[in-house]
Every structure is written in C-alpha cells, then in structure tokens.
Short mmCIF file of C-alpha atoms in Angstrom, two decimals:
data_model
loop_
_atom_site.label_atom_id
_atom_site.label_comp_id
_atom_site.label_asym_id
_atom_site.label_seq_id
_atom_site.Cartn_x
_atom_site.Cartn_y
_atom_site.Cartn_z
CA MET F 182 0.00 0.00 0.00
CA LEU F 183 1.46 3.36 -1.02
CA SER F 184 1.64 6.39 1.22
CA ALA F 185 -1.20 8.90 0.98
CA LEU F 186 1.43 11.60 0.45
CA LYS F 187 4.31 12.18 -1.92
CA GLY F 188 7.11 14.49 -0.84
CA ALA F 189 9.79 16.43 -2.69
CA THR F 190 12.42 18.94 -1.57
CA VAL F 191 12.95 21.69 -4.14
CA ALA F 192 14.79 24.99 -4.45
CA ARG F 193 12.52 27.94 -3.77
CA ASP F 194 13.43 29.44 -7.16
CA ALA F 195 12.02 26.32 -8.84
CA LEU F 196 8.48 26.93 -7.56
CA THR F 197 5.83 27.76 -10.14
CA GLU F 198 3.31 30.55 -9.67
CA ARG F 199 0.60 27.92 -9.35
CA GLN F 200 2.50 26.20 -6.53
CA ARG F 201 2.97 29.51 -4.74
CA ALA F 202 -0.74 30.21 -4.99
CA GLN F 203 -1.59 26.75 -3.66
CA MET F 204 0.79 27.23 -0.74
CA LEU F 205 -0.83 30.55 0.18
CA SER F 206 -4.31 29.04 -0.05
CA LEU F 207 -3.27 26.16 2.20
CA MET F 208 -1.89 28.53 4.83
CA GLN F 209 -5.17 30.44 4.84
CA VAL F 210 -7.09 27.22 5.51
CA CYS F 211 -5.24 26.52 8.78
CA TYR F 212 -4.10 29.96 9.94
CA ALA F 213 -5.82 33.27 10.54
CA GLY F 214 -4.14 36.56 9.66
CA VAL F 215 -2.33 35.27 6.55
CA SER F 216 -1.73 38.00 3.95
CA ALA F 217 -0.28 37.42 0.50
CA GLU F 218 2.41 40.04 1.12
CA ARG F 219 3.57 38.58 4.42
CA PHE F 220 3.55 35.07 2.99
CA ALA F 221 5.62 36.16 -0.04
CA ARG F 222 8.22 37.89 2.15
CA ASP F 223 8.65 34.80 4.29
CA LEU F 224 8.95 32.54 1.25
CA ASP F 225 11.47 34.74 -0.53
CA ASP F 226 13.68 34.63 2.57
CA LYS F 227 14.10 30.84 2.26
CA GLN F 228 16.20 28.69 -0.11
CA TYR F 229 14.34 25.36 0.03
CA VAL F 230 10.78 24.07 0.25
CA ILE F 231 9.48 20.62 1.15
CA LEU F 232 6.31 20.00 -0.87
CA LEU F 233 3.69 17.41 0.06
CA SER F 234 1.13 16.24 -2.49
CA ALA F 235 -1.77 13.80 -2.28
CA SER F 236 -0.69 10.58 -3.99
CA ARG F 237 -4.02 10.04 -5.71
CA THR F 238 -4.76 13.55 -6.99
CA GLY F 239 -1.43 15.36 -6.96
CA GLU F 240 -3.04 18.20 -5.01
CA LEU F 241 -0.65 20.19 -2.80
CA VAL F 242 -1.67 19.47 0.81
CA GLY F 243 1.37 20.52 2.81
CA PHE F 244 4.74 22.23 2.77
CA SER F 245 7.58 23.59 4.88
CA THR F 246 10.01 26.36 3.94
CA LEU F 247 13.68 26.19 4.96
CA ARG F 248 16.54 28.65 5.28
CA VAL F 249 20.15 27.51 5.77
CA VAL F 250 22.75 29.94 7.15
CA GLU F 251 26.18 29.81 8.75
CA GLU F 252 26.67 31.47 12.13
CA ARG F 253 29.37 31.48 14.80
CA MET F 254 28.98 30.20 18.34
CA GLY F 255 31.87 30.72 20.72
CA GLY F 256 34.19 31.43 17.78
CA ARG F 257 33.23 28.21 16.00
CA ALA F 258 31.29 27.95 12.73
CA VAL F 259 27.87 26.33 13.06
CA GLU F 260 25.10 25.74 10.56
CA ILE F 261 21.51 26.77 11.25
CA VAL F 262 18.49 25.27 9.49
CA PHE F 263 15.58 27.64 10.10
CA SER F 264 12.01 26.47 9.57
CA GLY F 265 9.65 29.05 8.16
CA ASP F 266 6.01 28.53 7.23
CA THR F 267 4.94 24.93 7.79
CA VAL F 268 1.47 23.48 7.33
CA ILE F 269 -0.32 20.21 6.55
CA HIS F 270 -4.01 20.04 5.73
CA PRO F 271 -5.87 18.48 8.70
CA ASP F 272 -7.11 15.65 6.45
CA TYR F 273 -3.51 14.38 6.33
CA TRP F 274 -2.48 14.72 9.95
CA GLY F 275 -0.80 11.55 11.17
CA GLN F 276 1.15 11.05 7.96
CA LYS F 277 4.94 11.08 8.45
CA GLU F 278 6.08 12.13 4.98
CA LEU F 279 7.00 15.66 6.07
CA GLN F 280 9.06 14.37 8.99
CA VAL F 281 10.79 11.83 6.74
CA ARG F 282 11.67 14.46 4.13
CA PHE F 283 12.82 16.95 6.73
CA THR F 284 15.06 14.52 8.60
CA ARG F 285 16.55 13.35 5.29
CA PHE F 286 17.36 16.98 4.54
CA LEU F 287 18.98 17.38 7.96
CA LEU F 288 21.01 14.21 7.56
CA GLN F 289 22.26 15.36 4.17
CA ARG F 290 23.31 18.70 5.65
CA LYS F 291 25.09 16.94 8.52
CA LEU F 292 26.95 14.57 6.20
CA ARG F 293 28.22 17.51 4.14
CA HIS F 294 30.13 18.78 7.19
CA PRO F 295 30.21 16.00 9.81
CA LEU F 296 32.33 17.94 12.30
CA ARG F 297 30.42 21.21 12.05
CA PRO F 298 27.65 21.59 14.66
CA LEU F 299 24.20 21.64 13.08
CA PHE F 300 21.15 23.25 14.69
CA TRP F 301 17.45 23.51 13.88
CA LEU F 302 15.91 26.87 14.75
CA LEU F 303 12.14 27.14 14.75
CA LEU F 304 9.43 29.46 15.98
CA SER F 305 6.60 27.40 17.43
CA ALA F 306 3.10 28.84 17.79
CA GLY F 307 1.65 25.35 18.24
CA TYR F 308 2.71 22.40 20.33
CA LYS F 309 2.87 19.86 17.49
CA THR F 310 5.98 21.42 15.95
CA TYR F 311 7.54 21.80 19.39
CA LEU F 312 7.00 18.08 20.04
CA LEU F 313 8.88 17.19 16.85
CA ALA F 314 11.97 18.84 18.32
CA VAL F 315 11.84 17.63 21.92
CA ASN F 316 10.70 14.10 21.11
CA HIS F 317 13.60 13.39 18.77
CA PHE F 318 16.44 15.72 19.71
CA PRO F 319 17.49 15.53 23.38
CA ARG F 320 19.54 18.72 23.24
CA THR F 321 16.65 21.08 22.58
CA VAL F 322 16.28 24.53 24.15
CA PRO F 323 13.96 25.04 25.95
CA ARG F 324 12.69 21.79 27.44
CA HIS F 325 11.57 20.91 30.94
CA ASP F 326 14.09 18.10 31.50
CA TRP F 327 17.39 19.55 30.22
CA GLU F 328 19.37 22.65 31.15
CA PRO F 329 21.62 23.80 28.28
CA PRO F 330 25.10 25.28 28.68
CA ALA F 331 25.02 29.00 29.35
CA GLU F 332 26.92 29.62 26.10
CA ARG F 333 24.14 28.02 24.07
CA ARG F 334 21.37 30.01 25.68
CA ALA F 335 23.38 33.21 25.18
CA PHE F 336 23.93 32.28 21.52
CA LEU F 337 20.23 31.67 21.00
CA ASN F 338 19.25 34.97 22.61
CA ALA F 339 21.83 36.91 20.61
CA LEU F 340 20.88 35.24 17.32
CA THR F 341 17.14 35.70 17.83
CA GLY F 342 17.61 39.29 18.93
CA ARG F 343 19.65 40.02 15.81
CA TRP F 344 17.13 38.36 13.51
CA PHE F 345 13.91 39.66 15.08
CA GLY F 346 14.95 42.77 17.01
CA GLU F 347 12.49 44.17 19.54
CA GLN F 348 9.91 41.58 18.55
CA PHE F 349 11.95 39.06 20.58
CA ASP F 350 11.35 38.94 24.33
CA ALA F 351 14.50 37.41 25.84
CA ASP F 352 12.91 36.95 29.28
CA LYS F 353 10.06 34.88 27.87
CA GLY F 354 11.97 33.34 24.98
CA THR F 355 9.21 34.23 22.52
CA VAL F 356 8.69 36.30 19.40
CA ARG F 357 5.58 38.45 18.99
CA PHE F 358 5.52 40.06 15.59
CA ALA F 359 4.71 43.76 15.53
CA ASP F 360 2.70 43.56 12.31
CA ALA F 361 -0.24 41.27 11.59
CA HIS F 362 0.96 37.69 11.86
CA TYR F 363 -0.37 34.19 11.63
CA ARG F 364 -2.12 32.37 14.41
CA VAL F 365 -3.53 28.88 14.39
CA ARG F 366 -7.24 29.01 13.62
CA GLU F 367 -9.56 28.29 16.53
CA GLY F 368 -10.25 24.59 16.76
CA VAL F 369 -7.11 23.58 14.84
CA SER F 370 -4.77 21.58 17.10
CA PRO F 371 -6.03 22.96 20.45
CA ILE F 372 -4.43 22.07 23.78
CA ASP F 373 -7.34 20.18 25.29
CA ARG F 374 -7.44 18.59 28.75
CA GLU F 375 -5.91 15.33 27.54
CA ALA F 376 -3.08 17.02 25.65
CA ALA F 377 -2.31 19.22 28.67
CA GLN F 378 -1.41 16.11 30.68
CA HIS F 379 1.64 15.51 28.48
CA PRO F 380 4.73 16.97 30.21
CA HIS F 381 6.19 18.51 27.04
CA ILE F 382 2.85 20.02 25.97
CA ALA F 383 2.22 21.35 29.48
CA TYR F 384 5.69 22.92 29.47
CA PHE F 385 5.07 24.49 26.06
CA ALA F 386 1.81 26.02 27.32
CA ARG F 387 3.57 27.45 30.39
CA LYS F 388 6.45 28.87 28.36
CA ASN F 389 4.23 30.35 25.67
CA PRO F 390 0.76 31.15 27.03
CA GLY F 391 0.39 33.72 24.24
CA HIS F 392 0.45 31.05 21.52
CA VAL F 393 -3.31 31.41 21.04
CA GLU F 394 -2.69 35.00 19.89
CA GLY F 395 0.14 33.98 17.57
CA GLU F 396 3.09 34.45 19.96
CA GLU F 397 5.84 31.99 19.04
CA LEU F 398 8.27 30.10 21.24
CA VAL F 399 11.89 30.21 20.03
CA VAL F 400 13.32 26.68 19.91
CA LEU F 401 16.87 25.55 19.11
CA ALA F 402 17.63 21.84 18.67
CA GLU F 403 21.13 20.43 18.28
CA LEU F 404 21.13 17.90 15.43
CA ARG F 405 23.71 15.26 16.16
CA ALA F 406 24.09 12.68 13.40
CA ARG F 407 22.92 9.81 15.59
CA ASP F 408 19.83 11.72 16.71
CA VAL F 409 18.88 12.58 13.13
CA ALA F 410 19.46 8.99 12.00
CA TRP F 411 17.34 7.60 14.84
CA ALA F 412 14.58 10.13 14.13
CA LEU F 413 14.56 9.20 10.44
CA THR F 414 14.43 5.49 11.30
CA GLY F 415 11.53 6.09 13.68
CA PHE F 416 9.55 8.07 11.12
CA LEU F 417 10.13 5.42 8.45
CA VAL F 418 8.96 2.66 10.79
CA LYS F 419 5.82 4.59 11.71
CA GLN F 420 5.13 5.30 8.04
CA ALA F 421 5.55 1.64 7.17
CA ARG F 422 3.10 0.65 9.92
CA LEU F 423 0.61 3.17 8.61
CA TRP F 424 0.96 1.76 5.08
CA THR F 425 0.45 -1.75 6.44
CA ARG F 426 -2.71 -0.80 8.33
CA ARG F 427 -4.11 0.97 5.29
CA GLY F 428 -3.22 -2.00 3.10
CA LEU F 429 -4.99 -4.44 5.41
CA LYS F 430 -8.03 -2.19 5.55
CA TRP F 431 -8.05 -1.94 1.74
CA MET F 432 -7.96 -5.75 1.50
CA GLY F 433 -10.83 -6.04 3.97
CA VAL F 434 -8.73 -7.46 6.80
CA GLY F 435 -9.84 -6.01 10.14
CA ALA F 436 -8.51 -6.41 13.64
CA ARG F 437 -10.48 -8.73 15.91
CA ALA F 438 -11.26 -7.96 19.50
#
C-alpha cells in the first residue's frame, strides 16, 4: 500500500506561480491573519521548500520552507536550518512524509560537514511542531528536563535578537511580531485537557501562554548525526506501519477484538 502523500524537496526558485498560490491558499485554511504580502516575504527569505502532495490527486496538501545559514557560536562555525512557514491540511495529519523528508534533509546537511555543529531553529506557535523537536532531539532549548550550557542560551538569545529585534522577548523566549501575523485558527490543534497532561505540551503552554494569539516560542535543537538517524528510522517505521494498516483495511482485513 502506497503512502497517501508524496514528498519532494525543491529549491525555492524552482516553484511555479501555481504552486505559490496553492501554498498561500493552504496557509489560509489553517491559519488566521495570513496575507499574501507577508507570505511572499517569508517565502522569498528561504532557499528550500518541502512540498507534500496527495498521492491520488497530486493536489498540494502541505509544505515547509527552509533557510540555511552559517553562524558562529563561541568562535566556531555552526550551521543553522531555520524552519519558516509549515502546514499540513488536517485531512492528512498523522502522515509522516514531512518528517521523513525533513530529517533526510537534515542528515544530508550533517553529512556535508560531519564535524560542524548543526542546529534547527524554529518558531513554534503550536505544540505539534515543538514536540517534533523535543521528542527526537534531546539537546533542545527550551525543554523541561534539560538545562543547556550558558553559552548556548546566550547564543540563541543573541541570534534571535539580531534576527527579530524588539519583537523578541529574551525573558520569555518568545517572538511576537509587531505587524499582523499568523495564528492557528480556533479549533485547529487545540491544547485540550488530555493534551495538557503531556509533560512537554504542558511545558510548552507554560512557556508560551500567548500562543493562542500567535506568539511563538523560540526553539533551538542540536542535530547530532545519531539523533537525526534515529529520528529518520523512527519516522520510516511509523510510516511503514501506517501503510500496512491501510493495506490491510483496503484488503478487507480487520482487527479482531
């Protein structure tokens, strides 16, 4: 049984106008406050895009934009992969194709320079993206069960302050954009009572209570090769299980109580 999604990582310059329009429309389905101008600025600031299409129809149903830059931390060169706009249509939640494509991208970047530290920087207005970082990369800042070296926290604050200026609140570790910005639409991925029992989700809610208004938690994950490899393996296994379940359902084989 084939996956419900097909993924591809492309250069931003290779996008067609039709693809850009589909991406904007998809953002407006899941987020409030999305303007064409703001979306275009964010996209033009990135070099790569992961595209997700429905296997049966070819319709674009998800994407993530990526920016890769070199910075210096404590006098040493490091590489930063920054996630921009990311969305998957709710009909395809649970699929792992985006995670598989993203971790493949990270592994490729790591293998290009094995000795150079690699980090994933993201702004998280919803807990699902935050969970991707803390569940798979132990050295993630912030998280409730790990205290990073002071140098790393200072680097993150300095980098975020340089990139986002006064919109970054160093005390809270969040970014609140001065102009109109996206926020998850009401009813899309809410933190309900059950979700709030999860320690990572509860921590996210405490660190970023303004997420419902679009305030975003700044997250920095160190991407060691073994962590990326394990994450990729985990996503592939979960995807294979999903294909198997769908295949059995398609063949009329159901689970018995």
